[in-house]
Structures are given as C-alpha cells and as structure tokens.
PDB file of C-alpha atoms and ligand atoms in Angstrom:
ATOM      1  CA  MET O   1      21.242  11.757   7.713  1.00 91.00           C
ATOM      2  CA  LEU O   2      18.850   9.160   9.048  1.00 97.00           C
ATOM      3  CA  THR O   3      17.801   9.146  12.670  1.00 98.00           C
ATOM      4  CA  ASP O   4      17.910   5.930  14.697  1.00 98.00           C
ATOM      5  CA  ALA O   5      14.126   5.677  14.435  1.00 98.00           C
ATOM      6  CA  GLU O   6      14.363   5.993  10.659  1.00 98.00           C
ATOM      7  CA  LYS O   7      17.119   3.390  10.440  1.00 98.00           C
ATOM      8  CA  SER O   8      14.879   1.039  12.324  1.00 98.00           C
ATOM      9  CA  ARG O   9      11.703   1.914  10.379  1.00 98.00           C
ATOM     10  CA  TYR O  10      13.386   1.409   7.019  1.00 98.00           C
ATOM     11  CA  SER O  11      15.685  -1.465   7.994  1.00 98.00           C
ATOM     12  CA  ARG O  12      14.219  -3.879   5.435  1.00 98.00           C
ATOM     13  CA  GLN O  13      14.693  -1.308   2.673  1.00 98.00           C
ATOM     14  CA  ILE O  14      18.193  -0.475   3.853  1.00 98.00           C
ATOM     15  CA  ARG O  15      18.965  -4.154   3.238  1.00 98.00           C
ATOM     16  CA  LEU O  16      17.794  -3.557  -0.303  1.00 98.00           C
ATOM     17  CA  PHE O  17      19.468  -0.255  -1.189  1.00 97.00           C
ATOM     18  CA  GLY O  18      21.558   0.852   1.767  1.00 98.00           C
ATOM     19  CA  GLU O  19      21.326   3.902   4.020  1.00 98.00           C
ATOM     20  CA  GLU O  20      22.417   6.125   1.169  1.00 98.00           C
ATOM     21  CA  GLY O  21      19.515   4.887  -0.934  1.00 98.00           C
ATOM     22  CA  GLN O  22      17.139   5.599   1.908  1.00 98.00           C
ATOM     23  CA  GLU O  23      18.621   9.077   2.293  1.00 98.00           C
ATOM     24  CA  LYS O  24      17.965   9.747  -1.377  1.00 98.00           C
ATOM     25  CA  LEU O  25      14.295   8.843  -0.904  1.00 98.00           C
ATOM     26  CA  LYS O  26      14.185  11.122   2.128  1.00 98.00           C
ATOM     27  CA  GLU O  27      15.498  14.025   0.048  1.00 98.00           C
ATOM     28  CA  THR O  28      12.912  13.496  -2.697  1.00 98.00           C
ATOM     29  CA  ALA O  29       9.837  15.695  -3.049  1.00 98.00           C
ATOM     30  CA  VAL O  30       6.931  13.973  -4.731  1.00 98.00           C
ATOM     31  CA  PHE O  31       3.860  15.450  -6.379  1.00 99.00           C
ATOM     32  CA  ILE O  32       0.861  13.104  -6.412  1.00 98.00           C
ATOM     33  CA  ALA O  33      -1.924  14.202  -8.757  1.00 98.00           C
ATOM     34  CA  GLY O  34      -5.104  12.713  -7.330  1.00 98.00           C
ATOM     35  CA  ALA O  35      -6.173  11.026  -4.090  1.00 98.00           C
ATOM     36  CA  GLY O  36      -8.429   8.404  -5.674  1.00 98.00           C
ATOM     37  CA  GLY O  37      -7.809   4.717  -6.393  1.00 98.00           C
ATOM     38  CA  LEU O  38      -4.315   5.030  -7.818  1.00 98.00           C
ATOM     39  CA  GLY O  39      -3.489   7.994  -5.582  1.00 98.00           C
ATOM     40  CA  SER O  40      -4.336   5.877  -2.544  1.00 98.00           C
ATOM     41  CA  ILE O  41      -1.870   3.122  -3.426  1.00 98.00           C
ATOM     42  CA  VAL O  42       0.792   5.514  -4.688  1.00 99.00           C
ATOM     43  CA  SER O  43       0.657   7.797  -1.645  1.00 98.00           C
ATOM     44  CA  ILE O  44       0.428   5.021   0.953  1.00 98.00           C
ATOM     45  CA  TYR O  45       3.424   3.138  -0.441  1.00 98.00           C
ATOM     46  CA  MET O  46       5.453   6.295  -0.997  1.00 99.00           C
ATOM     47  CA  ALA O  47       4.749   7.497   2.529  1.00 99.00           C
ATOM     48  CA  ALA O  48       5.577   4.107   4.025  1.00 98.00           C
ATOM     49  CA  ALA O  49       8.770   3.884   1.954  1.00 98.00           C
ATOM     50  CA  GLY O  50       9.951   7.240   3.292  1.00 98.00           C
ATOM     51  CA  PHE O  51       9.843   9.567   0.307  1.00 98.00           C
ATOM     52  CA  GLY O  52      10.631  12.658   2.359  1.00 98.00           C
ATOM     53  CA  ARG O  53       8.126  15.181   1.065  1.00 98.00           C
ATOM     54  CA  ILE O  54       4.745  14.337  -0.394  1.00 98.00           C
ATOM     55  CA  ARG O  55       2.345  16.854  -1.856  1.00 98.00           C
ATOM     56  CA  ILE O  56      -1.007  15.330  -2.746  1.00 98.00           C
ATOM     57  CA  VAL O  57      -3.670  17.290  -4.609  1.00 98.00           C
ATOM     58  CA  ASP O  58      -7.352  16.562  -5.173  1.00 98.00           C
ATOM     59  CA  CYS O  59     -10.449  18.735  -5.352  1.00 98.00           C
ATOM     60  CA  ASP O  60     -13.111  16.106  -4.563  1.00 97.00           C
ATOM     61  CA  ARG O  61     -14.876  14.922  -1.456  1.00 98.00           C
ATOM     62  CA  VAL O  62     -15.041  11.295  -0.353  1.00 98.00           C
ATOM     63  CA  GLU O  63     -18.141   9.447  -1.582  1.00 98.00           C
ATOM     64  CA  LEU O  64     -19.431   6.085  -0.455  1.00 98.00           C
ATOM     65  CA  SER O  65     -18.842   4.697  -3.960  1.00 98.00           C
ATOM     66  CA  ASN O  66     -15.115   5.515  -3.657  1.00 98.00           C
ATOM     67  CA  LEU O  67     -14.495   3.162  -0.763  1.00 98.00           C
ATOM     68  CA  ASN O  68     -14.188  -0.094  -2.746  1.00 98.00           C
ATOM     69  CA  ARG O  69     -10.788   1.037  -3.980  1.00 98.00           C
ATOM     70  CA  GLN O  70      -9.676   4.327  -2.418  1.00 98.00           C
ATOM     71  CA  VAL O  71      -8.063   2.844   0.669  1.00 98.00           C
ATOM     72  CA  LEU O  72      -6.751   6.215   1.868  1.00 98.00           C
ATOM     73  CA  HIS O  73     -10.309   7.010   2.924  1.00 98.00           C
ATOM     74  CA  TRP O  74     -12.403   5.120   5.423  1.00 98.00           C
ATOM     75  CA  SER O  75     -16.146   4.909   6.042  1.00 98.00           C
ATOM     76  CA  ASP O  76     -16.132   7.777   8.549  1.00 98.00           C
ATOM     77  CA  ASP O  77     -14.491  10.022   5.946  1.00 98.00           C
ATOM     78  CA  VAL O  78     -17.493  10.124   3.593  1.00 98.00           C
ATOM     79  CA  GLY O  79     -18.255  13.792   2.922  1.00 98.00           C
ATOM     80  CA  ARG O  80     -14.815  15.082   3.924  1.00 98.00           C
ATOM     81  CA  ASN O  81     -12.287  16.531   1.517  1.00 98.00           C
ATOM     82  CA  LYS O  82     -10.233  13.677   0.122  1.00 98.00           C
ATOM     83  CA  VAL O  83      -6.943  15.376   0.866  1.00 97.00           C
ATOM     84  CA  GLU O  84      -7.979  15.937   4.472  1.00 97.00           C
ATOM     85  CA  SER O  85      -8.478  12.238   5.079  1.00 97.00           C
ATOM     86  CA  ALA O  86      -5.398  11.517   2.948  1.00 98.00           C
ATOM     87  CA  LEU O  87      -3.322  13.724   5.228  1.00 98.00           C
ATOM     88  CA  GLU O  88      -4.575  11.915   8.297  1.00 98.00           C
ATOM     89  CA  THR O  89      -3.948   8.442   6.867  1.00 98.00           C
ATOM     90  CA  LEU O  90      -0.487   9.285   5.555  1.00 98.00           C
ATOM     91  CA  ARG O  91       0.593  10.949   8.793  1.00 98.00           C
ATOM     92  CA  GLY O  92      -0.600   7.887  10.655  1.00 98.00           C
ATOM     93  CA  ILE O  93       1.431   5.631   8.386  1.00 98.00           C
ATOM     94  CA  ASN O  94       4.611   7.660   8.645  1.00 98.00           C
ATOM     95  CA  PRO O  95       5.017  10.707  10.891  1.00 98.00           C
ATOM     96  CA  GLU O  96       8.695  11.026   9.878  1.00 98.00           C
ATOM     97  CA  ILE O  97       7.881  12.550   6.486  1.00 98.00           C
ATOM     98  CA  GLU O  98       6.343  15.871   5.446  1.00 98.00           C
ATOM     99  CA  VAL O  99       2.913  15.608   3.901  1.00 98.00           C
ATOM    100  CA  GLU O 100       1.139  18.513   2.269  1.00 98.00           C
ATOM    101  CA  ALA O 101      -2.446  18.004   1.151  1.00 97.00           C
ATOM    102  CA  LEU O 102      -4.074  20.610  -1.074  1.00 98.00           C
ATOM    103  CA  VAL O 103      -7.697  21.031  -2.128  1.00 98.00           C
ATOM    104  CA  GLU O 104      -6.970  22.323  -5.620  1.00 97.00           C
ATOM    105  CA  THR O 105      -7.944  21.674  -9.203  1.00 98.00           C
ATOM    106  CA  ILE O 106      -5.034  20.845 -11.449  1.00 98.00           C
ATOM    107  CA  ALA O 107      -5.499  23.278 -14.317  1.00 98.00           C
ATOM    108  CA  LYS O 108      -3.440  25.189 -16.823  1.00 97.00           C
ATOM    109  CA  ASP O 109      -3.175  28.233 -14.598  1.00 97.00           C
ATOM    110  CA  SER O 110      -2.467  26.363 -11.338  1.00 98.00           C
ATOM    111  CA  ILE O 111      -0.162  23.539 -12.354  1.00 98.00           C
ATOM    112  CA  ASP O 112       3.159  25.389 -12.259  1.00 97.00           C
ATOM    113  CA  ARG O 113       2.436  26.774  -8.806  1.00 98.00           C
ATOM    114  CA  LEU O 114       1.366  23.328  -7.583  1.00 98.00           C
ATOM    115  CA  LEU O 115       4.511  21.652  -8.922  1.00 98.00           C
ATOM    116  CA  GLU O 116       6.888  24.199  -7.404  1.00 98.00           C
ATOM    117  CA  GLY O 117       9.630  22.384  -5.493  1.00 98.00           C
ATOM    118  CA  SER O 118       8.653  18.870  -6.613  1.00 98.00           C
ATOM    119  CA  ASP O 119      11.195  16.431  -8.048  1.00 98.00           C
ATOM    120  CA  LEU O 120       8.827  13.979  -9.663  1.00 98.00           C
ATOM    121  CA  ILE O 121       5.203  13.673 -10.735  1.00 99.00           C
ATOM    122  CA  MET O 122       2.939  10.722  -9.992  1.00 99.00           C
ATOM    123  CA  ASP O 123      -0.018  10.479 -12.377  1.00 98.00           C
ATOM    124  CA  ALA O 124      -2.997   9.245 -10.375  1.00 98.00           C
ATOM    125  CA  MET O 125      -5.593  11.138 -12.390  1.00 98.00           C
ATOM    126  CA  ASP O 126      -8.818   9.770 -13.804  1.00 97.00           C
ATOM    127  CA  ASN O 127      -8.861  11.619 -17.127  1.00 97.00           C
ATOM    128  CA  PHE O 128      -6.599  12.336 -20.079  1.00 98.00           C
ATOM    129  CA  PRO O 129      -7.013  16.117 -20.385  1.00 98.00           C
ATOM    130  CA  THR O 130      -5.431  16.576 -16.939  1.00 98.00           C
ATOM    131  CA  ARG O 131      -2.800  13.943 -17.746  1.00 98.00           C
ATOM    132  CA  TYR O 132      -1.809  15.988 -20.806  1.00 98.00           C
ATOM    133  CA  LEU O 133      -1.375  19.027 -18.546  1.00 98.00           C
ATOM    134  CA  LEU O 134       0.886  16.973 -16.271  1.00 98.00           C
ATOM    135  CA  ASN O 135       2.804  15.749 -19.332  1.00 98.00           C
ATOM    136  CA  GLN O 136       3.333  19.275 -20.659  1.00 98.00           C
ATOM    137  CA  ALA O 137       4.410  20.567 -17.244  1.00 98.00           C
ATOM    138  CA  ALA O 138       6.783  17.608 -16.821  1.00 98.00           C
ATOM    139  CA  LEU O 139       8.394  18.416 -20.172  1.00 98.00           C
ATOM    140  CA  ARG O 140       8.608  22.127 -19.403  1.00 97.00           C
ATOM    141  CA  ARG O 141      10.195  21.554 -15.995  1.00 98.00           C
ATOM    142  CA  GLY O 142      12.284  18.516 -16.966  1.00 98.00           C
ATOM    143  CA  LEU O 143      10.615  16.298 -14.341  1.00 98.00           C
ATOM    144  CA  PRO O 144       9.892  12.583 -14.710  1.00 98.00           C
ATOM    145  CA  LEU O 145       6.243  11.598 -14.974  1.00 99.00           C
ATOM    146  CA  PHE O 146       5.087   8.191 -13.783  1.00 99.00           C
ATOM    147  CA  HIS O 147       1.944   7.347 -15.722  1.00 98.00           C
ATOM    148  CA  GLY O 148      -0.681   4.898 -14.575  1.00 98.00           C
ATOM    149  CA  ALA O 149      -4.322   4.289 -15.509  1.00 98.00           C
ATOM    150  CA  ILE O 150      -6.891   1.596 -14.841  1.00 98.00           C
ATOM    151  CA  SER O 151     -10.306   0.387 -15.860  1.00 97.00           C
ATOM    152  CA  GLY O 152     -11.906  -2.709 -14.422  1.00 97.00           C
ATOM    153  CA  LEU O 153      -9.299  -5.459 -14.379  1.00 97.00           C
ATOM    154  CA  GLN O 154      -7.001  -3.751 -16.866  1.00 97.00           C
ATOM    155  CA  GLY O 155      -4.278  -1.219 -16.353  1.00 98.00           C
ATOM    156  CA  GLN O 156      -1.341   0.430 -18.032  1.00 98.00           C
ATOM    157  CA  ALA O 157       1.838   2.118 -16.840  1.00 98.00           C
ATOM    158  CA  ALA O 158       4.750   3.980 -18.394  1.00 98.00           C
ATOM    159  CA  THR O 159       7.615   6.159 -17.235  1.00 98.00           C
ATOM    160  CA  ILE O 160       8.256   9.408 -19.036  1.00 98.00           C
ATOM    161  CA  VAL O 161      11.667  11.028 -18.736  1.00 98.00           C
ATOM    162  CA  PRO O 162      11.768  14.331 -20.626  1.00 97.00           C
ATOM    163  CA  GLY O 163      14.442  14.406 -23.312  1.00 94.00           C
ATOM    164  CA  ARG O 164      15.072  10.687 -22.962  1.00 96.00           C
ATOM    165  CA  SER O 165      11.791   8.944 -23.727  1.00 97.00           C
ATOM    166  CA  ALA O 166       8.515   9.101 -25.554  1.00 98.00           C
ATOM    167  CA  CYS O 167       6.126  11.483 -23.799  1.00 98.00           C
ATOM    168  CA  LEU O 168       2.518  10.727 -22.904  1.00 98.00           C
ATOM    169  CA  LYS O 169       1.317  12.388 -26.106  1.00 98.00           C
ATOM    170  CA  CYS O 170       3.749  10.337 -28.227  1.00 97.00           C
ATOM    171  CA  ILE O 171       2.166   7.196 -26.746  1.00 98.00           C
ATOM    172  CA  PHE O 172      -1.437   8.453 -26.694  1.00 97.00           C
ATOM    173  CA  PRO O 173      -1.780  11.180 -29.353  1.00 96.00           C
ATOM    174  CA  ARG O 174      -5.441  11.734 -28.471  1.00 94.00           C
ATOM    175  CA  ALA O 175      -7.562  11.265 -25.409  1.00 96.00           C
ATOM    176  CA  PRO O 176      -9.923   8.305 -25.285  1.00 95.00           C
ATOM    177  CA  PRO O 177     -13.576   9.235 -24.704  1.00 94.00           C
ATOM    178  CA  ALA O 178     -14.365  10.123 -21.084  1.00 93.00           C
ATOM    179  CA  THR O 179     -16.687   7.503 -19.614  1.00 90.00           C
ATOM    180  CA  THR O 180     -17.548   6.311 -16.131  1.00 91.00           C
ATOM    181  CA  PHE O 181     -15.041   3.522 -15.751  1.00 92.00           C
ATOM    182  CA  PRO O 182     -15.505   0.334 -13.727  1.00 95.00           C
ATOM    183  CA  ALA O 183     -12.909   0.065 -10.965  1.00 97.00           C
ATOM    184  CA  PHE O 184     -11.566  -2.760  -8.838  1.00 98.00           C
ATOM    185  CA  GLY O 185      -9.286  -1.823  -5.957  1.00 98.00           C
ATOM    186  CA  ALA O 186      -6.738  -4.565  -6.556  1.00 98.00           C
ATOM    187  CA  THR O 187      -6.162  -3.317 -10.116  1.00 98.00           C
ATOM    188  CA  CYS O 188      -5.212   0.063  -8.619  1.00 98.00           C
ATOM    189  CA  GLY O 189      -2.941  -1.945  -6.324  1.00 98.00           C
ATOM    190  CA  VAL O 190      -1.109  -3.536  -9.247  1.00 98.00           C
ATOM    191  CA  ILE O 191      -0.650  -0.361 -11.284  1.00 98.00           C
ATOM    192  CA  GLY O 192       0.010   2.028  -8.372  1.00 98.00           C
ATOM    193  CA  SER O 193       2.650  -0.371  -7.038  1.00 98.00           C
ATOM    194  CA  ILE O 194       4.397  -0.391 -10.414  1.00 98.00           C
ATOM    195  CA  GLN O 195       4.405   3.416 -10.470  1.00 99.00           C
ATOM    196  CA  VAL O 196       5.980   3.598  -7.008  1.00 99.00           C
ATOM    197  CA  THR O 197       8.588   0.986  -7.936  1.00 98.00           C
ATOM    198  CA  GLU O 198       9.463   3.023 -11.008  1.00 99.00           C
ATOM    199  CA  ALA O 199       9.798   6.213  -8.952  1.00 99.00           C
ATOM    200  CA  MET O 200      12.112   4.441  -6.483  1.00 98.00           C
ATOM    201  CA  LYS O 201      14.253   3.096  -9.348  1.00 98.00           C
ATOM    202  CA  TYR O 202      14.444   6.544 -10.917  1.00 98.00           C
ATOM    203  CA  VAL O 203      15.553   8.203  -7.682  1.00 98.00           C
ATOM    204  CA  LEU O 204      18.113   5.515  -6.905  1.00 98.00           C
ATOM    205  CA  GLY O 205      19.286   5.068 -10.518  1.00 98.00           C
ATOM    206  CA  ARG O 206      18.528   1.359 -10.509  1.00 97.00           C
ATOM    207  CA  GLY O 207      17.339  -1.180 -13.057  1.00 97.00           C
ATOM    208  CA  GLN O 208      15.570  -0.547 -16.350  1.00 98.00           C
ATOM    209  CA  LEU O 209      12.837   2.037 -16.306  1.00 98.00           C
ATOM    210  CA  LEU O 210       9.581   1.635 -18.170  1.00 98.00           C
ATOM    211  CA  GLN O 211      10.637   4.298 -20.634  1.00 98.00           C
ATOM    212  CA  ASN O 212       9.681   3.862 -24.274  1.00 98.00           C
ATOM    213  CA  ARG O 213       7.599   0.916 -23.122  1.00 98.00           C
ATOM    214  CA  LEU O 214       3.947   0.769 -22.230  1.00 98.00           C
ATOM    215  CA  LEU O 215       3.215  -1.959 -19.712  1.00 98.00           C
ATOM    216  CA  LEU O 216      -0.206  -3.576 -19.937  1.00 98.00           C
ATOM    217  CA  TRP O 217      -1.842  -5.534 -17.137  1.00 98.00           C
ATOM    218  CA  ASP O 218      -4.819  -7.790 -17.735  1.00 96.00           C
ATOM    219  CA  GLY O 219      -6.215  -9.199 -14.534  1.00 97.00           C
ATOM    220  CA  LEU O 220      -8.656 -11.522 -16.277  1.00 94.00           C
ATOM    221  CA  SER O 221      -5.895 -13.520 -17.964  1.00 93.00           C
ATOM    222  CA  ALA O 222      -3.398 -12.670 -15.181  1.00 96.00           C
ATOM    223  CA  SER O 223      -0.865 -11.499 -17.734  1.00 95.00           C
ATOM    224  CA  MET O 224       1.442  -8.570 -18.303  1.00 97.00           C
ATOM    225  CA  ASP O 225       2.456  -7.516 -21.753  1.00 96.00           C
ATOM    226  CA  GLU O 226       4.316  -4.563 -23.137  1.00 97.00           C
ATOM    227  CA  VAL O 227       4.497  -2.630 -26.353  1.00 98.00           C
ATOM    228  CA  VAL O 228       7.408  -0.503 -27.465  1.00 98.00           C
ATOM    229  CA  CYS O 229       6.746   3.187 -28.008  1.00 97.00           C
ATOM    230  CA  GLU O 230       9.117   5.649 -29.547  1.00 95.00           C
ATOM    231  CA  ARG O 231       9.450   9.390 -29.476  1.00 96.00           C
ATOM    232  CA  ASN O 232       7.398  10.863 -32.271  1.00 94.00           C
ATOM    233  CA  PRO O 233       9.533  13.590 -33.888  1.00 94.00           C
ATOM    234  CA  GLY O 234       6.335  15.373 -34.886  1.00 94.00           C
ATOM    235  CA  CYS O 235       4.777  15.183 -31.389  1.00 96.00           C
ATOM    236  CA  GLU O 236       3.059  18.473 -30.618  1.00 96.00           C
ATOM    237  CA  ALA O 237       3.898  18.145 -26.916  1.00 97.00           C
ATOM    238  CA  CYS O 238       7.575  17.175 -26.859  1.00 97.00           C
ATOM    239  CA  HIS O 239       9.154  18.076 -30.220  1.00 94.00           C
ATOM    240  CA  GLU O 240      10.882  21.135 -28.748  1.00 91.00           C
ATOM    241  CA  TYR O 241      12.294  19.362 -25.676  1.00 90.00           C
TER     242      TYR O 241
ATOM    243  CA  MET W   1      -2.005 -11.522 -40.384  1.00 92.00           C
ATOM    244  CA  ILE W   2      -2.750 -12.214 -36.742  1.00 94.00           C
ATOM    245  CA  ILE W   3      -4.699  -9.630 -34.795  1.00 96.00           C
ATOM    246  CA  ALA W   4      -4.821  -9.658 -30.996  1.00 96.00           C
ATOM    247  CA  LEU W   5      -7.964  -7.895 -29.847  1.00 95.00           C
ATOM    248  CA  PRO W   6      -8.532  -5.960 -26.598  1.00 92.00           C
ATOM    249  CA  ASP W   7     -10.728  -8.747 -25.171  1.00 89.00           C
ATOM    250  CA  GLY W   8      -7.760 -11.128 -25.329  1.00 88.00           C
ATOM    251  CA  SER W   9      -8.981 -13.070 -28.367  1.00 92.00           C
ATOM    252  CA  ARG W  10      -6.880 -13.547 -31.491  1.00 94.00           C
ATOM    253  CA  LYS W  11      -8.080 -13.424 -35.024  1.00 92.00           C
ATOM    254  CA  GLU W  12      -6.420 -14.563 -38.234  1.00 92.00           C
ATOM    255  CA  MET W  13      -7.180 -12.272 -41.152  1.00 88.00           C
ATOM    256  CA  ALA W  14      -6.293 -13.004 -44.741  1.00 86.00           C
ATOM    257  CA  VAL W  15      -5.189  -9.508 -45.717  1.00 85.00           C
ATOM    258  CA  GLU W  16      -2.413  -8.754 -48.189  1.00 85.00           C
ATOM    259  CA  ASN W  17      -1.709  -5.170 -47.357  1.00 91.00           C
ATOM    260  CA  ALA W  18      -4.006  -2.886 -45.455  1.00 94.00           C
ATOM    261  CA  ARG W  19      -3.969   0.418 -43.660  1.00 96.00           C
ATOM    262  CA  ILE W  20      -4.456  -0.099 -39.933  1.00 96.00           C
ATOM    263  CA  GLN W  21      -7.309   2.404 -39.761  1.00 96.00           C
ATOM    264  CA  ASP W  22      -9.167   0.326 -42.376  1.00 96.00           C
ATOM    265  CA  LEU W  23      -8.570  -2.847 -40.377  1.00 95.00           C
ATOM    266  CA  LEU W  24     -10.020  -1.165 -37.291  1.00 96.00           C
ATOM    267  CA  ARG W  25     -13.052  -0.038 -39.241  1.00 96.00           C
ATOM    268  CA  ASP W  26     -13.603  -3.568 -40.571  1.00 94.00           C
ATOM    269  CA  LEU W  27     -13.371  -4.908 -37.033  1.00 94.00           C
ATOM    270  CA  GLY W  28     -15.869  -2.325 -35.799  1.00 96.00           C
ATOM    271  CA  ILE W  29     -13.365  -0.722 -33.422  1.00 96.00           C
ATOM    272  CA  ASN W  30     -13.496   3.006 -32.708  1.00 96.00           C
ATOM    273  CA  PRO W  31      -9.920   4.205 -33.354  1.00 96.00           C
ATOM    274  CA  VAL W  32     -10.188   6.871 -30.657  1.00 96.00           C
ATOM    275  CA  GLU W  33     -10.438   4.191 -27.966  1.00 96.00           C
ATOM    276  CA  VAL W  34      -7.330   2.219 -28.911  1.00 97.00           C
ATOM    277  CA  ILE W  35      -3.682   2.286 -29.817  1.00 97.00           C
ATOM    278  CA  VAL W  36      -2.234  -0.269 -32.191  1.00 98.00           C
ATOM    279  CA  ALA W  37       1.075  -2.094 -32.082  1.00 98.00           C
ATOM    280  CA  LYS W  38       2.579  -3.758 -35.137  1.00 97.00           C
ATOM    281  CA  ASN W  39       5.093  -6.472 -34.285  1.00 97.00           C
ATOM    282  CA  GLY W  40       5.322  -5.115 -30.750  1.00 97.00           C
ATOM    283  CA  ARG W  41       5.728  -1.407 -31.578  1.00 97.00           C
ATOM    284  CA  ILE W  42       3.089   1.273 -31.355  1.00 97.00           C
ATOM    285  CA  VAL W  43       2.395   2.674 -34.807  1.00 96.00           C
ATOM    286  CA  PRO W  44       0.127   5.404 -36.163  1.00 94.00           C
ATOM    287  CA  GLU W  45      -3.110   4.213 -37.711  1.00 93.00           C
ATOM    288  CA  GLU W  46      -1.983   5.371 -41.166  1.00 94.00           C
ATOM    289  CA  GLU W  47       0.641   2.611 -41.057  1.00 95.00           C
ATOM    290  CA  MET W  48       0.272  -0.301 -43.474  1.00 96.00           C
ATOM    291  CA  ALA W  49       0.239  -3.900 -42.288  1.00 96.00           C
ATOM    292  CA  GLY W  50       0.916  -7.016 -44.381  1.00 93.00           C
ATOM    293  CA  CYS W  51       0.310 -10.740 -44.094  1.00 90.00           C
ATOM    294  CA  GLY W  52       3.317 -11.603 -41.910  1.00 91.00           C
ATOM    295  CA  ASP W  53       2.557  -8.874 -39.375  1.00 95.00           C
ATOM    296  CA  GLU W  54       1.238  -9.330 -35.891  1.00 96.00           C
ATOM    297  CA  ILE W  55      -1.147  -6.595 -34.863  1.00 97.00           C
ATOM    298  CA  LYS W  56      -2.171  -5.910 -31.289  1.00 97.00           C
ATOM    299  CA  VAL W  57      -5.089  -3.620 -30.567  1.00 97.00           C
ATOM    300  CA  VAL W  58      -4.828  -2.117 -27.075  1.00 97.00           C
ATOM    301  CA  ARG W  59      -7.819  -0.473 -25.465  1.00 96.00           C
ATOM    302  CA  ILE W  60      -6.655   2.703 -23.713  1.00 97.00           C
ATOM    303  CA  VAL W  61      -7.750   2.840 -20.089  1.00 97.00           C
ATOM    304  CA  HIS W  62      -8.170   6.264 -18.517  1.00 97.00           C
ATOM    305  CA  GLY W  63      -9.377   5.716 -14.967  1.00 97.00           C
ATOM    306  CA  GLY W  64      -7.534   6.250 -11.730  1.00 96.00           C
TER     307      GLY W  64
HETATM  308 ZN1  LIG Q 301       5.825  13.475 -27.304  1.00 68.54          ZN
END
C-alpha cells in the first residue's frame, strides 16, 4: 500500500500507470552494478521513481575526473567511497525507499551473495569481463539484465530476459579491448534513461522490451538505430538455459 | 554492397560474394572491436555477404 506522502510524491507517475503500477515499483528490489556515469543516472532515476529497494555496488573512490558525468557525486565528495556519496544523494532524493550501498568488487566469488534478494540487474559497469559475470549470474538466477554502455557520444542498450532473449554473450561473443574511454555526461543520460525505462516496462509488463534488439545511439548525428540479435544456439553462456 | 561504417559514413563496394571477416580486414577494421549486422541482423563474421546486402559495422562501446 502507498502512504499519502507516496501518493503525492508519485502523483505524476500514478497518472501514467496507476497506484497498482506504483506499488509494483515499490515492491521491486534492484541491483545496480556500478556508481559511475551510467550508475549515476540509473540510480537517481530509479530512486526518484520509487523502486522500493536499491542496492548499489562499487569499489572505487570519487576522483575529480569523474565529476563531468557522475552526477551522484559532488565536488566535496572527491576522495570518498563512491557508494557512500551515492547513499547520501539517493537518500536525499527519496527517503521513502531503502537504499543499500556496498563497497565491494563484483567478482565470480562475490556475485551470488551480492545479488541475493534482487529482482533485476542494472548493468552500469565500465568493462565487459564484469558484464559477462552479470550476464552469467542473470541466466543462472533467471533475472532480467538491463545492459547499457557508452563511449564519447555513442551508446548502446539491450534488455536480456533469460530464456526469452539473446543473452549478452549472444550479442557480444567476445569482449572489446579495454581502453580508457572518452565520456560525456549527457550520453550517460541518454543510455541510463533507456535502461530505467526498460526496467519500469519489465516490472509493469508494458510495451515492447528491447529484447533481441540492440539499440544504438549516436549523439553526433543525433540518431538512434537498432540491429536485431538472435539467441545463438551454440552460445557458451546461455545454451543450457 | 553498401557498408555503413562506425563513423557514420557509407561505402559502396563492388563485391560479389565475400566473407565478412575478409571485408573487415580489407577495410582495416579490427574484428574484436566491432559487431556486424547484415540486412539489420547481427551475424557472425564467418557469414558470407553478397552484392545486394547491406552491411553495418557497429563499434562496440564498453564504458559506463
Ligand atoms: Zn547467449
């Protein structure tokens, strides 16, 4: 049930999907992998929208060079743990929800413990090896994975629903080389916003998800494009699911 | 065959029938950095492409 304060806070969303839609968001536990550029947008919009439980995980500290895009963290936060400042920002945005912020590395031996109790996984990582861990854990646990990635003015997004769609490894069979990527905050804004919209649609059972489709954003030409991706029957990650 | 490149440019190539990995090599593109769509669908780089096909080379982004 929603309190009067919640009904008022979410009134513009209740116009969109009703009190029962809002209640579904409130009952949803979200795992956000990363409190960087994408993690900032994803967590801020999910907190504001009233996803009831948010667990955000990052092992880094805030650096000055993060601040052009990582809007969770402010100038005074330089040197602090990212999740510490994330917790403060998110609580300030919405004290009605539960936020858990963990200084942890997402690794093979920690991921199952970290995902315990979560209903969906938001990919806000900055590298493919960790994304593949998220993908494998999503498949194992039957949880949806909302993929996003950026570089400069370009971004991509896809929604992975185990058993129903291509997995991350079907789309990207091998990791691209790890490089220091250029980053523009507004690109994180575009892609992170798409990921949150997808998560809302998944929870509420609305619209057409970005499954079996990879959405491509190019800020320079201001265009979105998409390519169709299919489950690869020989995919090493998902063939048994 | 029309090839859309990651920088947004398009290139017409007079190729009868070619393996996508060979096309990438001829274009000087490292296959590890991209995925390729043929007529709008992602395909493995062993796939063949002919003259009527539209190829799109997508640079994978990995940042967050
Ligand atoms: Zn797969």
